[in-house]
mmCIF file of C-alpha atoms and ligand atoms in Angstrom:
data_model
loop_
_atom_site.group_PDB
_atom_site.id
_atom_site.type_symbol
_atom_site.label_atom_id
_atom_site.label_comp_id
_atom_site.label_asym_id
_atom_site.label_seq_id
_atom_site.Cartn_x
_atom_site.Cartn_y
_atom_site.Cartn_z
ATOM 1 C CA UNK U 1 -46.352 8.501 -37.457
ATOM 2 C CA UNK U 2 -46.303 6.551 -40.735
ATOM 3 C CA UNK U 3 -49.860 7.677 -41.524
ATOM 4 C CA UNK U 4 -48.227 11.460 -41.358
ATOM 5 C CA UNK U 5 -45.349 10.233 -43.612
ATOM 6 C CA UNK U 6 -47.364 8.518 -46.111
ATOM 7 C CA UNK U 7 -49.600 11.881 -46.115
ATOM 8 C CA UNK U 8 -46.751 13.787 -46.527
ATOM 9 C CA UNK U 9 -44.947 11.691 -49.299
ATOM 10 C CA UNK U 10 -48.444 11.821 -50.943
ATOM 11 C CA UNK U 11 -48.374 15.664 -50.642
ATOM 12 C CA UNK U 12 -44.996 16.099 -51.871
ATOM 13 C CA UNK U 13 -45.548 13.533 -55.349
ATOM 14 C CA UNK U 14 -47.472 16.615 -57.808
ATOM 15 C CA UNK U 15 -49.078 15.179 -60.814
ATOM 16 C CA UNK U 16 -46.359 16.503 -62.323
ATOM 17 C CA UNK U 17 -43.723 14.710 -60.255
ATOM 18 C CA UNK U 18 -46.123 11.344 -60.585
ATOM 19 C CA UNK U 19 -46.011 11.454 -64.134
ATOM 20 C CA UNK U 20 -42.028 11.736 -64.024
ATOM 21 C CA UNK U 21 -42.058 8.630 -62.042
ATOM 22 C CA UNK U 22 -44.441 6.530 -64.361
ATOM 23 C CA UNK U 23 -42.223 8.040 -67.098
ATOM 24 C CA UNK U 24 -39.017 6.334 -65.729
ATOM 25 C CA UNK U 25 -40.749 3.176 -64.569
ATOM 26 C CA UNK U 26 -41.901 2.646 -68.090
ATOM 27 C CA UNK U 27 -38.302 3.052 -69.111
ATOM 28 C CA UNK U 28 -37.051 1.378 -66.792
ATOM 29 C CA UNK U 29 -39.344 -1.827 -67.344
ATOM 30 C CA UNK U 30 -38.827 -1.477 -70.985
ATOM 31 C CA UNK U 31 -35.037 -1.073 -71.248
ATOM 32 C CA UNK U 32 -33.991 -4.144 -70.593
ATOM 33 C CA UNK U 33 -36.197 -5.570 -73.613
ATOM 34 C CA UNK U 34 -34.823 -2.851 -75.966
ATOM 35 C CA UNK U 35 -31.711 -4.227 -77.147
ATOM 36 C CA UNK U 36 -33.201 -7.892 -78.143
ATOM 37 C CA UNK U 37 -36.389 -6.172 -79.502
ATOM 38 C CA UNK U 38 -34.157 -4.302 -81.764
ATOM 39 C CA UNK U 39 -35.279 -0.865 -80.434
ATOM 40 C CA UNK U 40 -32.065 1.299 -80.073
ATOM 41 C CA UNK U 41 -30.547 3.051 -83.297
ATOM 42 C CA UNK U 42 -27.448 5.267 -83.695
ATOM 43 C CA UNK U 43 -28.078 8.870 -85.427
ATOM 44 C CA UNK U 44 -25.027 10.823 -86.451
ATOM 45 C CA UNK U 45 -24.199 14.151 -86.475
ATOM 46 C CA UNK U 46 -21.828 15.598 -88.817
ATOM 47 C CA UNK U 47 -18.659 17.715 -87.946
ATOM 48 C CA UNK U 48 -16.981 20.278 -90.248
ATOM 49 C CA UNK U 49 -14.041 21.880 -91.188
ATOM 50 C CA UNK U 50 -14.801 25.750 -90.255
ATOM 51 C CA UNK U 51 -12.996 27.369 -93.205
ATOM 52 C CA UNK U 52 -13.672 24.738 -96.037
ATOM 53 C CA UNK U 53 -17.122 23.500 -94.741
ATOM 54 C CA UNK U 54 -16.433 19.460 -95.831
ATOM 55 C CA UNK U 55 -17.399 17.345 -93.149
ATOM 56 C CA UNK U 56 -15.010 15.848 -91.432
ATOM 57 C CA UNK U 57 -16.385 13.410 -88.769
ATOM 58 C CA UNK U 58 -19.483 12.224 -87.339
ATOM 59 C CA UNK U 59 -20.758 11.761 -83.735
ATOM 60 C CA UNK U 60 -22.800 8.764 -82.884
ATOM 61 C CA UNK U 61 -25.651 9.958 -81.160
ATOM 62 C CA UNK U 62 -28.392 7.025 -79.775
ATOM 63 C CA UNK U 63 -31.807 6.681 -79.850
ATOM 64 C CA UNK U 64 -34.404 4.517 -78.872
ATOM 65 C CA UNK U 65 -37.585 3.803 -80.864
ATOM 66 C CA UNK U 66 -40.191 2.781 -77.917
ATOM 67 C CA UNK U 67 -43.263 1.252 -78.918
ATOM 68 C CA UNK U 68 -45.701 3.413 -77.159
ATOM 69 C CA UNK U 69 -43.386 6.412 -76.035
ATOM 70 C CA UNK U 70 -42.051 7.108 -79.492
ATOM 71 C CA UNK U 71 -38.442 8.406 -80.000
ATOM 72 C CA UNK U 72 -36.855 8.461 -76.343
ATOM 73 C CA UNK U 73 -33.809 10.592 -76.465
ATOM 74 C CA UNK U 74 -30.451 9.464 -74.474
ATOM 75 C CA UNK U 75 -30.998 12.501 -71.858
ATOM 76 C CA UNK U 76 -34.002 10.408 -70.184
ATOM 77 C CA UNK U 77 -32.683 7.011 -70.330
ATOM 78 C CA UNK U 78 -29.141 6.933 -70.436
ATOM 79 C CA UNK U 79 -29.016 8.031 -66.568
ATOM 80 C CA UNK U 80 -31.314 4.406 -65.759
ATOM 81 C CA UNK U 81 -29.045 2.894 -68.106
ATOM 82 C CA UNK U 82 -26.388 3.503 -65.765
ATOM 83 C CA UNK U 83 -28.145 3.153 -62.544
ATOM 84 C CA UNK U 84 -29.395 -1.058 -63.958
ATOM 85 C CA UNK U 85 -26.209 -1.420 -65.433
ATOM 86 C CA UNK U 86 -27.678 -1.625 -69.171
ATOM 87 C CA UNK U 87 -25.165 0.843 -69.966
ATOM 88 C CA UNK U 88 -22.322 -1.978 -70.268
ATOM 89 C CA UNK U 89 -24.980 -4.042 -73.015
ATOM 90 C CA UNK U 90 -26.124 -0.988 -74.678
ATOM 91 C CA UNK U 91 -22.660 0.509 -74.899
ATOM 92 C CA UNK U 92 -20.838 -2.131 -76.356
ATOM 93 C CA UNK U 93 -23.891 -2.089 -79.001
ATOM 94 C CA UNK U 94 -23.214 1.662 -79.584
ATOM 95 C CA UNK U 95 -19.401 0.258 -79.931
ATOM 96 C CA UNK U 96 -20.031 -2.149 -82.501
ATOM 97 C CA UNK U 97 -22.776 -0.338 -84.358
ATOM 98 C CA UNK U 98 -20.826 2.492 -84.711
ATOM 99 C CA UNK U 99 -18.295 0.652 -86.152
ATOM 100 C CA UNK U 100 -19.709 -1.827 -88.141
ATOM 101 C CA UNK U 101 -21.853 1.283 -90.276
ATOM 102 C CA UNK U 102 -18.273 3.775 -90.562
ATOM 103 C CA UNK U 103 -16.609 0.425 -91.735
ATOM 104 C CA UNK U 104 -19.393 0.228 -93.683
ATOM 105 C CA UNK U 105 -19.527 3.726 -95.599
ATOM 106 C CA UNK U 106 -16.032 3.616 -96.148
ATOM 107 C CA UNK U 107 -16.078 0.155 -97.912
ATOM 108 C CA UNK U 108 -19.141 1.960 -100.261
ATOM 109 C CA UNK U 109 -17.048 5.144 -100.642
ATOM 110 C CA UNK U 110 -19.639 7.475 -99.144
ATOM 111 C CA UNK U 111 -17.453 8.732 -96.578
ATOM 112 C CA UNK U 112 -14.690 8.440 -95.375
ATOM 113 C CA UNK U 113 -14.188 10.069 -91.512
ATOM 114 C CA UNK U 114 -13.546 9.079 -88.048
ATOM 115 C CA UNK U 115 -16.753 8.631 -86.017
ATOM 116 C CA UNK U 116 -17.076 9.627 -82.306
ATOM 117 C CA UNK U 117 -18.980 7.120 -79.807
ATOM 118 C CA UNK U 118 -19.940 8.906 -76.280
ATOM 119 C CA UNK U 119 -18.493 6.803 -73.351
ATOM 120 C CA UNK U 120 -20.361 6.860 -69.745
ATOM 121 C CA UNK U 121 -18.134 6.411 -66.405
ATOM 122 C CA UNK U 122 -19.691 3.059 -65.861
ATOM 123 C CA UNK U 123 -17.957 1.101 -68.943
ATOM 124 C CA UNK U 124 -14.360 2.203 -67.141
ATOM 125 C CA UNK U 125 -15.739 0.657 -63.663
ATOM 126 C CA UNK U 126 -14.541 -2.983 -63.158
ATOM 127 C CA UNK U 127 -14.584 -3.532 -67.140
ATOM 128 C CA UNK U 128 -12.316 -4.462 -69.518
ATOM 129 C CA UNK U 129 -12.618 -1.447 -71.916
ATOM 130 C CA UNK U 130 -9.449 -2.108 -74.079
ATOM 131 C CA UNK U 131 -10.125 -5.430 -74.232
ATOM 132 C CA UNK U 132 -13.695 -4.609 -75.512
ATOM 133 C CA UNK U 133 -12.856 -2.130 -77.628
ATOM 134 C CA UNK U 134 -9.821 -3.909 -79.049
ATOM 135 C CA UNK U 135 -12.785 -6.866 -80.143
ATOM 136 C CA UNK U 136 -14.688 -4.632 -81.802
ATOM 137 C CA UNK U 137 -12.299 -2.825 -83.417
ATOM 138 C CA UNK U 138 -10.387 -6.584 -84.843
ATOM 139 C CA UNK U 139 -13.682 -7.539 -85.471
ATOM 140 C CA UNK U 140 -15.197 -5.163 -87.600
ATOM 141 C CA UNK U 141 -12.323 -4.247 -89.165
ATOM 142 C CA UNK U 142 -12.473 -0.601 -88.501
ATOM 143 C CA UNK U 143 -8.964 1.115 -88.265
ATOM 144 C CA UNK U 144 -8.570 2.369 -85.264
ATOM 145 C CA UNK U 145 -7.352 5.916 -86.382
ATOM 146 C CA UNK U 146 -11.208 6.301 -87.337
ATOM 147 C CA UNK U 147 -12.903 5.792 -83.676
ATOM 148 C CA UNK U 148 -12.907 8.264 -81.706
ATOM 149 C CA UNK U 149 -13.900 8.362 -78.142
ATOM 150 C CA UNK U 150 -15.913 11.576 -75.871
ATOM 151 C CA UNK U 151 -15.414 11.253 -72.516
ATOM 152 C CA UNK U 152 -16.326 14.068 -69.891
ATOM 153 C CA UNK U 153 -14.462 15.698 -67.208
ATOM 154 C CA UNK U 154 -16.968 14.114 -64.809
ATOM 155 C CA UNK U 155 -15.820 10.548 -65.800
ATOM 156 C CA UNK U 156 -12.176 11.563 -65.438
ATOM 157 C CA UNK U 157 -12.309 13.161 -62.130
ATOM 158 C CA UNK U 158 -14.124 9.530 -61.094
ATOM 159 C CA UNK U 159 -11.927 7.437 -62.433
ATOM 160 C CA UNK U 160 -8.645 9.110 -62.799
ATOM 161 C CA UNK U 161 -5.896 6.296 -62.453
ATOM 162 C CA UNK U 162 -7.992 3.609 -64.594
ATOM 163 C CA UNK U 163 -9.007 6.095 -67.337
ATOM 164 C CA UNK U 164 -5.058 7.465 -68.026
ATOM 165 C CA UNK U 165 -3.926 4.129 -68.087
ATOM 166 C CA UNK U 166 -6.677 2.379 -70.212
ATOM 167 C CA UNK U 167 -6.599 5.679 -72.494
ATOM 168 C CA UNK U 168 -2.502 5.349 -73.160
ATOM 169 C CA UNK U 169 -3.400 1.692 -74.180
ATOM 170 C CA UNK U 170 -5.883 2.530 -76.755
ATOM 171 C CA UNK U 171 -4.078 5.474 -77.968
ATOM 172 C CA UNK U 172 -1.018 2.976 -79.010
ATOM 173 C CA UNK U 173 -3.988 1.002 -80.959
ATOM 174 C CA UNK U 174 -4.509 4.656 -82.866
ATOM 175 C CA UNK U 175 -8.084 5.408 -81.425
ATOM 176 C CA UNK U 176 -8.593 8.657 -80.503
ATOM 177 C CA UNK U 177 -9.925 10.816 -77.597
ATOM 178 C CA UNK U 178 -12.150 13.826 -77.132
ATOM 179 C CA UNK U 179 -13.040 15.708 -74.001
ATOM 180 C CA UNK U 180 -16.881 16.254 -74.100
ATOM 181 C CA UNK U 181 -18.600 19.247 -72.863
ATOM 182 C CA UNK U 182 -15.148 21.044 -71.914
ATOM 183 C CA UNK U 183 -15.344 23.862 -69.222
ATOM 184 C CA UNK U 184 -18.699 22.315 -67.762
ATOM 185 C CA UNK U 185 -17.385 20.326 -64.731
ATOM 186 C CA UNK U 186 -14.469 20.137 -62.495
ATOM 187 C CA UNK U 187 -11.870 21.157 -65.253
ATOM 188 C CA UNK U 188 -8.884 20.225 -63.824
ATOM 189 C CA UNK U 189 -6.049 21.947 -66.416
ATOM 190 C CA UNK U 190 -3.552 18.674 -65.131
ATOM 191 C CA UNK U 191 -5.655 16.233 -66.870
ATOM 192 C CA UNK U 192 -5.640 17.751 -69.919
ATOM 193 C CA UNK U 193 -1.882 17.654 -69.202
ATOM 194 C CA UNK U 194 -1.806 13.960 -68.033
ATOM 195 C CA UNK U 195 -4.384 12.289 -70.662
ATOM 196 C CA UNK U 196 -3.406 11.422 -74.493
ATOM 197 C CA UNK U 197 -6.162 13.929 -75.037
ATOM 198 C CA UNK U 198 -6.516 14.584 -79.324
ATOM 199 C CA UNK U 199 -9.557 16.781 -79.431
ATOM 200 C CA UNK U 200 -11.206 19.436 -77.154
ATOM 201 C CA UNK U 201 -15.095 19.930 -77.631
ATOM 202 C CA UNK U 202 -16.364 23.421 -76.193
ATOM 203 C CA UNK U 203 -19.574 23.293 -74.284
ATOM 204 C CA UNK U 204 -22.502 24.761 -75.903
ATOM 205 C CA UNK U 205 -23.613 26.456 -73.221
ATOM 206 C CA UNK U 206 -20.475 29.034 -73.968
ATOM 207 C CA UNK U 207 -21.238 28.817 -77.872
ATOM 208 C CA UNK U 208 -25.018 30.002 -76.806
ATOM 209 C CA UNK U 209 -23.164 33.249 -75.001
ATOM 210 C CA UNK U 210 -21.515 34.592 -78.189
ATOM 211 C CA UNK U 211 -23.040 38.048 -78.924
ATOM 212 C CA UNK U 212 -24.944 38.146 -75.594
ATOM 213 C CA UNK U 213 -22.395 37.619 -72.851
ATOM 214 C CA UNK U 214 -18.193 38.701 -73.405
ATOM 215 C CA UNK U 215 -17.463 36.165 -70.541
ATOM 216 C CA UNK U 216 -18.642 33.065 -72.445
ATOM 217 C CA UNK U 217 -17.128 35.120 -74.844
ATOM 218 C CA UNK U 218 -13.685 35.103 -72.948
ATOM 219 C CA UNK U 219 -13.927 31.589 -71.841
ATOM 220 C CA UNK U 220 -13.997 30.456 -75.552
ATOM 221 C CA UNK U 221 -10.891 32.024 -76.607
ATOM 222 C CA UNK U 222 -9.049 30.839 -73.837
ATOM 223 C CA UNK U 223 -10.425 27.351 -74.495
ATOM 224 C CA UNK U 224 -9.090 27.908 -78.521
ATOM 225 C CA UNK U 225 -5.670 29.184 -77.773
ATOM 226 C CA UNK U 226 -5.206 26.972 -74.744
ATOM 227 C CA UNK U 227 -6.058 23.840 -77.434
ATOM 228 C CA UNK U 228 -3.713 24.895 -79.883
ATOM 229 C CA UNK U 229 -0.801 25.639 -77.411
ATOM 230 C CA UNK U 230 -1.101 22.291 -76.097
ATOM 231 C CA UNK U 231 -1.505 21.126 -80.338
ATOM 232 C CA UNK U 232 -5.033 19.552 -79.727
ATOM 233 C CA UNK U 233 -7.863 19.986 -82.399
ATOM 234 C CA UNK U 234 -10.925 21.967 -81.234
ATOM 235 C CA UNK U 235 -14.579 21.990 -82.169
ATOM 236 C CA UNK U 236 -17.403 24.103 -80.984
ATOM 237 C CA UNK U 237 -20.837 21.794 -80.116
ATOM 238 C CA UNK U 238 -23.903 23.781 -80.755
ATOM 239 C CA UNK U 239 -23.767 25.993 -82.842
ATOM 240 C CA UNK U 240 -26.491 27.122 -84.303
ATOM 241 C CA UNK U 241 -26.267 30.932 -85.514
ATOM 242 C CA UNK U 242 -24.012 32.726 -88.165
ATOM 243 C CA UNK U 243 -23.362 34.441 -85.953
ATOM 244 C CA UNK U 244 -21.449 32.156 -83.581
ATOM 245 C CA UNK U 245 -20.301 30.705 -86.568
ATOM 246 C CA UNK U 246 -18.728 33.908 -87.482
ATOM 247 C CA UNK U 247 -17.465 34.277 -83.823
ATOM 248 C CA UNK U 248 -15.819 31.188 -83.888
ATOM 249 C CA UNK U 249 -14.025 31.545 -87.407
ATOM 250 C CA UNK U 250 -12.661 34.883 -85.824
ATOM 251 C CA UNK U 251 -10.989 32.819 -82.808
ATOM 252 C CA UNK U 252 -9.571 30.332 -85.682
ATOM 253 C CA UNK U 253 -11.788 27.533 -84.086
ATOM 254 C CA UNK U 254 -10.901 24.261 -86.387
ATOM 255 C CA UNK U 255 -14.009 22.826 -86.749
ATOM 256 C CA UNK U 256 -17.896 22.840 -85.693
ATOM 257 C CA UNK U 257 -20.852 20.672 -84.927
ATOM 258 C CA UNK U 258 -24.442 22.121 -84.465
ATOM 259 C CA UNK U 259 -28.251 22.205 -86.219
ATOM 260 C CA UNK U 260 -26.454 25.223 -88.049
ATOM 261 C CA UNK U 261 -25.878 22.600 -90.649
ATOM 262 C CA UNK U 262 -26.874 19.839 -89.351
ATOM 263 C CA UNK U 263 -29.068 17.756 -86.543
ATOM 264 C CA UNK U 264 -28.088 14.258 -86.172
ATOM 265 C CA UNK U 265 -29.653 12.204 -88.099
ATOM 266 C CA UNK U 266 -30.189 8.508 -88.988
ATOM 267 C CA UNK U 267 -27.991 6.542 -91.494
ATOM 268 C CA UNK U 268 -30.016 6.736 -94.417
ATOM 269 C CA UNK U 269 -30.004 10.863 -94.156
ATOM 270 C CA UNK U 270 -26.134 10.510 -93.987
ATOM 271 C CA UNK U 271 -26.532 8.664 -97.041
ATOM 272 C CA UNK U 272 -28.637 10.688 -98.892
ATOM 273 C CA UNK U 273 -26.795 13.851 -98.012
ATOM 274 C CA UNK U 274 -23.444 12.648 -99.194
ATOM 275 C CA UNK U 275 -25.280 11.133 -102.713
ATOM 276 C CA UNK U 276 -26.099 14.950 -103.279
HETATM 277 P P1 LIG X 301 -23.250 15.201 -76.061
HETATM 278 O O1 LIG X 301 -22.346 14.071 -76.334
HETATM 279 O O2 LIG X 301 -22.657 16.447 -75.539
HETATM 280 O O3 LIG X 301 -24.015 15.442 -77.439
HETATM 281 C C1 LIG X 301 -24.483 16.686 -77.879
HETATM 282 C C2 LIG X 301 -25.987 16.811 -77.712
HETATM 283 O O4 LIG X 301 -26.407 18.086 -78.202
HETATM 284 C C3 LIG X 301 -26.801 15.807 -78.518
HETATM 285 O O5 LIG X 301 -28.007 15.581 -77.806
HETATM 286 C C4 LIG X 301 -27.096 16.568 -79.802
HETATM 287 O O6 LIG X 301 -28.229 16.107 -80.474
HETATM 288 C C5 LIG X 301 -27.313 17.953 -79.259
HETATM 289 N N1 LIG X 301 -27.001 19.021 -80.232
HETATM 290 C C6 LIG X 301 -26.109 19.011 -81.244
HETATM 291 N N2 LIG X 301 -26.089 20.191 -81.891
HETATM 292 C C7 LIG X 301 -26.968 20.991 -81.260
HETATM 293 C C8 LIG X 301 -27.421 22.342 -81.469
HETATM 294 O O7 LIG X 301 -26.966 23.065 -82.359
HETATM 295 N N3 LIG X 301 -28.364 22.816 -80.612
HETATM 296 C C9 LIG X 301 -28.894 22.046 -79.607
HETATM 297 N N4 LIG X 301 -29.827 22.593 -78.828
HETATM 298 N N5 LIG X 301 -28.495 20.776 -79.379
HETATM 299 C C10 LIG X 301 -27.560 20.258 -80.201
HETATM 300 P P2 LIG X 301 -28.582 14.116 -77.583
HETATM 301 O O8 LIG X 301 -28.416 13.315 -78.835
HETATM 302 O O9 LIG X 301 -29.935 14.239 -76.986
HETATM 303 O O10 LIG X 301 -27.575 13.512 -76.512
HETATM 304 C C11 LIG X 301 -27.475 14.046 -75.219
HETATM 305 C C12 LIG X 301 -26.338 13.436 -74.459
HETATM 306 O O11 LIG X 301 -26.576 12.053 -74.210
HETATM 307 C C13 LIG X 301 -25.008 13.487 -75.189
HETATM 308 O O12 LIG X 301 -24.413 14.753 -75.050
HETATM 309 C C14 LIG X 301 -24.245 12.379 -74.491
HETATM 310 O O13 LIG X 301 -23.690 12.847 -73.283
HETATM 311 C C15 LIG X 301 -25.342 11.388 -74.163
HETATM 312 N N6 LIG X 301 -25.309 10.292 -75.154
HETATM 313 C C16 LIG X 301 -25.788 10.274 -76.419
HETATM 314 N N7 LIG X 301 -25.537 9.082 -77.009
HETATM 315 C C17 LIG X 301 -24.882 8.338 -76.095
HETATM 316 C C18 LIG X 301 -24.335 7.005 -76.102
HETATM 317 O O14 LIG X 301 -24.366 6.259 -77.102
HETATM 318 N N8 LIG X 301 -23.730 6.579 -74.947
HETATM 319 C C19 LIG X 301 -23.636 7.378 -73.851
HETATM 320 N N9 LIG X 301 -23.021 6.882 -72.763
HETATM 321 N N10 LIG X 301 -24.122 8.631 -73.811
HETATM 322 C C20 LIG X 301 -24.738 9.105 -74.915
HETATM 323 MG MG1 LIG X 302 -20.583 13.872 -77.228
HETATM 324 MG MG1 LIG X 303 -21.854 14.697 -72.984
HETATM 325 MG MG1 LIG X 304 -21.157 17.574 -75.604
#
């Protein structure tokens, strides 16, 4: 009966559950204000050079200052950003922010790098990506050589036909592309072959292994020497030991990213760090 369901449903929702679902319809209620009220922000992580240590680009990371919740990080909003369809709003804001602030710090000569924007499988679904990001770019002046785009395996196995093609486009503008979390999902070693891929990004989860398991171990070196067979720049995400660090030099990784040296952090850090 519906009296038994209800009962049940009411059994099954824990405190701890309930509070997860307040959680998200807080979020959810309160993400669609967030943009106008000025609440989201970009942080940026820096990415180095293993041998020379000089950074070398920066990943766009976003955050969102709620009033009452504080500092919401992407992992428990981004997914209801996707599910309303924020994510097409919010992303193009990441877009131009991004931009805008790396146009920015190169016009004030306190650095001068490509920065990386994270992409979600939604802004390739009945969009017009290249058109969007060829605005953005025109607009704010940024050359193209210095965006650089993370998309996963997940929104490649989704979107295969759409992503090759839109990806070819942008790659004759000069933006380029990273694969995000490599090794995690359906790695498919014919996209890598198919897409005007520029960068390969190992998973943490693999850079956690080093020094505790020799298949995470294994999987990394394969991941290295596969990237530089194919001629594709590789960075470890994560990292967060000398030891890994160490690891990783050994394998002739090019460059890194991890609280090792640096959590992401917002604009005014960046600045301070490179006025040091
Ligand atoms: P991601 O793109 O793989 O980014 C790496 C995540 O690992 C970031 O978490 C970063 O803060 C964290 N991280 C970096 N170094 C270390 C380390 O040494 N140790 C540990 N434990 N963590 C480290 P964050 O900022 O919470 O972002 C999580 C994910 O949310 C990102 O994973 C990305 O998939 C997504 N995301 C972030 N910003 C955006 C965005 O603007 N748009 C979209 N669509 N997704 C975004
Ligand atoms: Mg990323
Ligand atoms: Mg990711
Ligand atoms: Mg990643």
């Amino acid at each position: 009966s519906a009296k038994e369901k209800g009962k049940n449903k009411y059994e099954l929702c824990t405190p701890a559950l309930k509070d997860s679902l307040v959680k998200e319809m807080k979020i959810t209620n309160s993400l669609y204000q967030a943009l106008e009220r000025d609440e989201l922000e970009l942080y940026y992580q820096p990415q180095l050079n293993i041998l020379s240590g000089e950074i070398i680009g920066l990943e766009a990371l976003i955050r969102w200052n709620h009033p009452e919740l504080g500092i919401v990080s992407p992992g428990d909003f981004i997914f209801i950003a996707e599910k309303t369809g924020l994510i097409l709003p919010i992303g193009e804001w990441v877009l131009r922010t991004a931009c805008i602030q790396n146009k920015k710090w190169q016009d004030e000569g306190i650095l001068n790098v490509p920065i990386a924007i994270n992409l979600s499988v939604n802004q390739f679904q009945n969009t017009q990506i290249v058109e969007m990001i060829t605005k953005i770019l025109k607009e704010t002046q940024l050359d193209p050589n210095d965006l650089e785009l993370e998309i996963t395996e997940n929104i490649i196995m989704k979107e295969t036909e759409y992503i090759i093609e839109s990806l070819k486009k942008l790659k004759q503008l000069g933006v380029k592309v990273a694969i995000d979390d490599f090794g995690t999902e359906y790695s498919s070693l014919n996209y890598i072959k198919q897409l005007p891929v520029d960068k390969i990004k190992i998973a943490m989860s693999f850079i956690w292994g080093i020094n505790i398991n020799d298949k995470d171990e294994a999987i990394i070196n394969v991941i290295i020497v596969l990237a530089k067979n194919l001629g594709l720049k590789v960075i470890a995400e994560g990292v967060e030991t000398r030891e890994q660090l160490d690891f990783l030099r050994d394998q002739m990784c090019d460059e890194v990213q991890g609280y090792y040296y640096y959590k992401p952090m917002p604009a005014k850090q960046i600045e301070a760090l490179m006025s040091r």
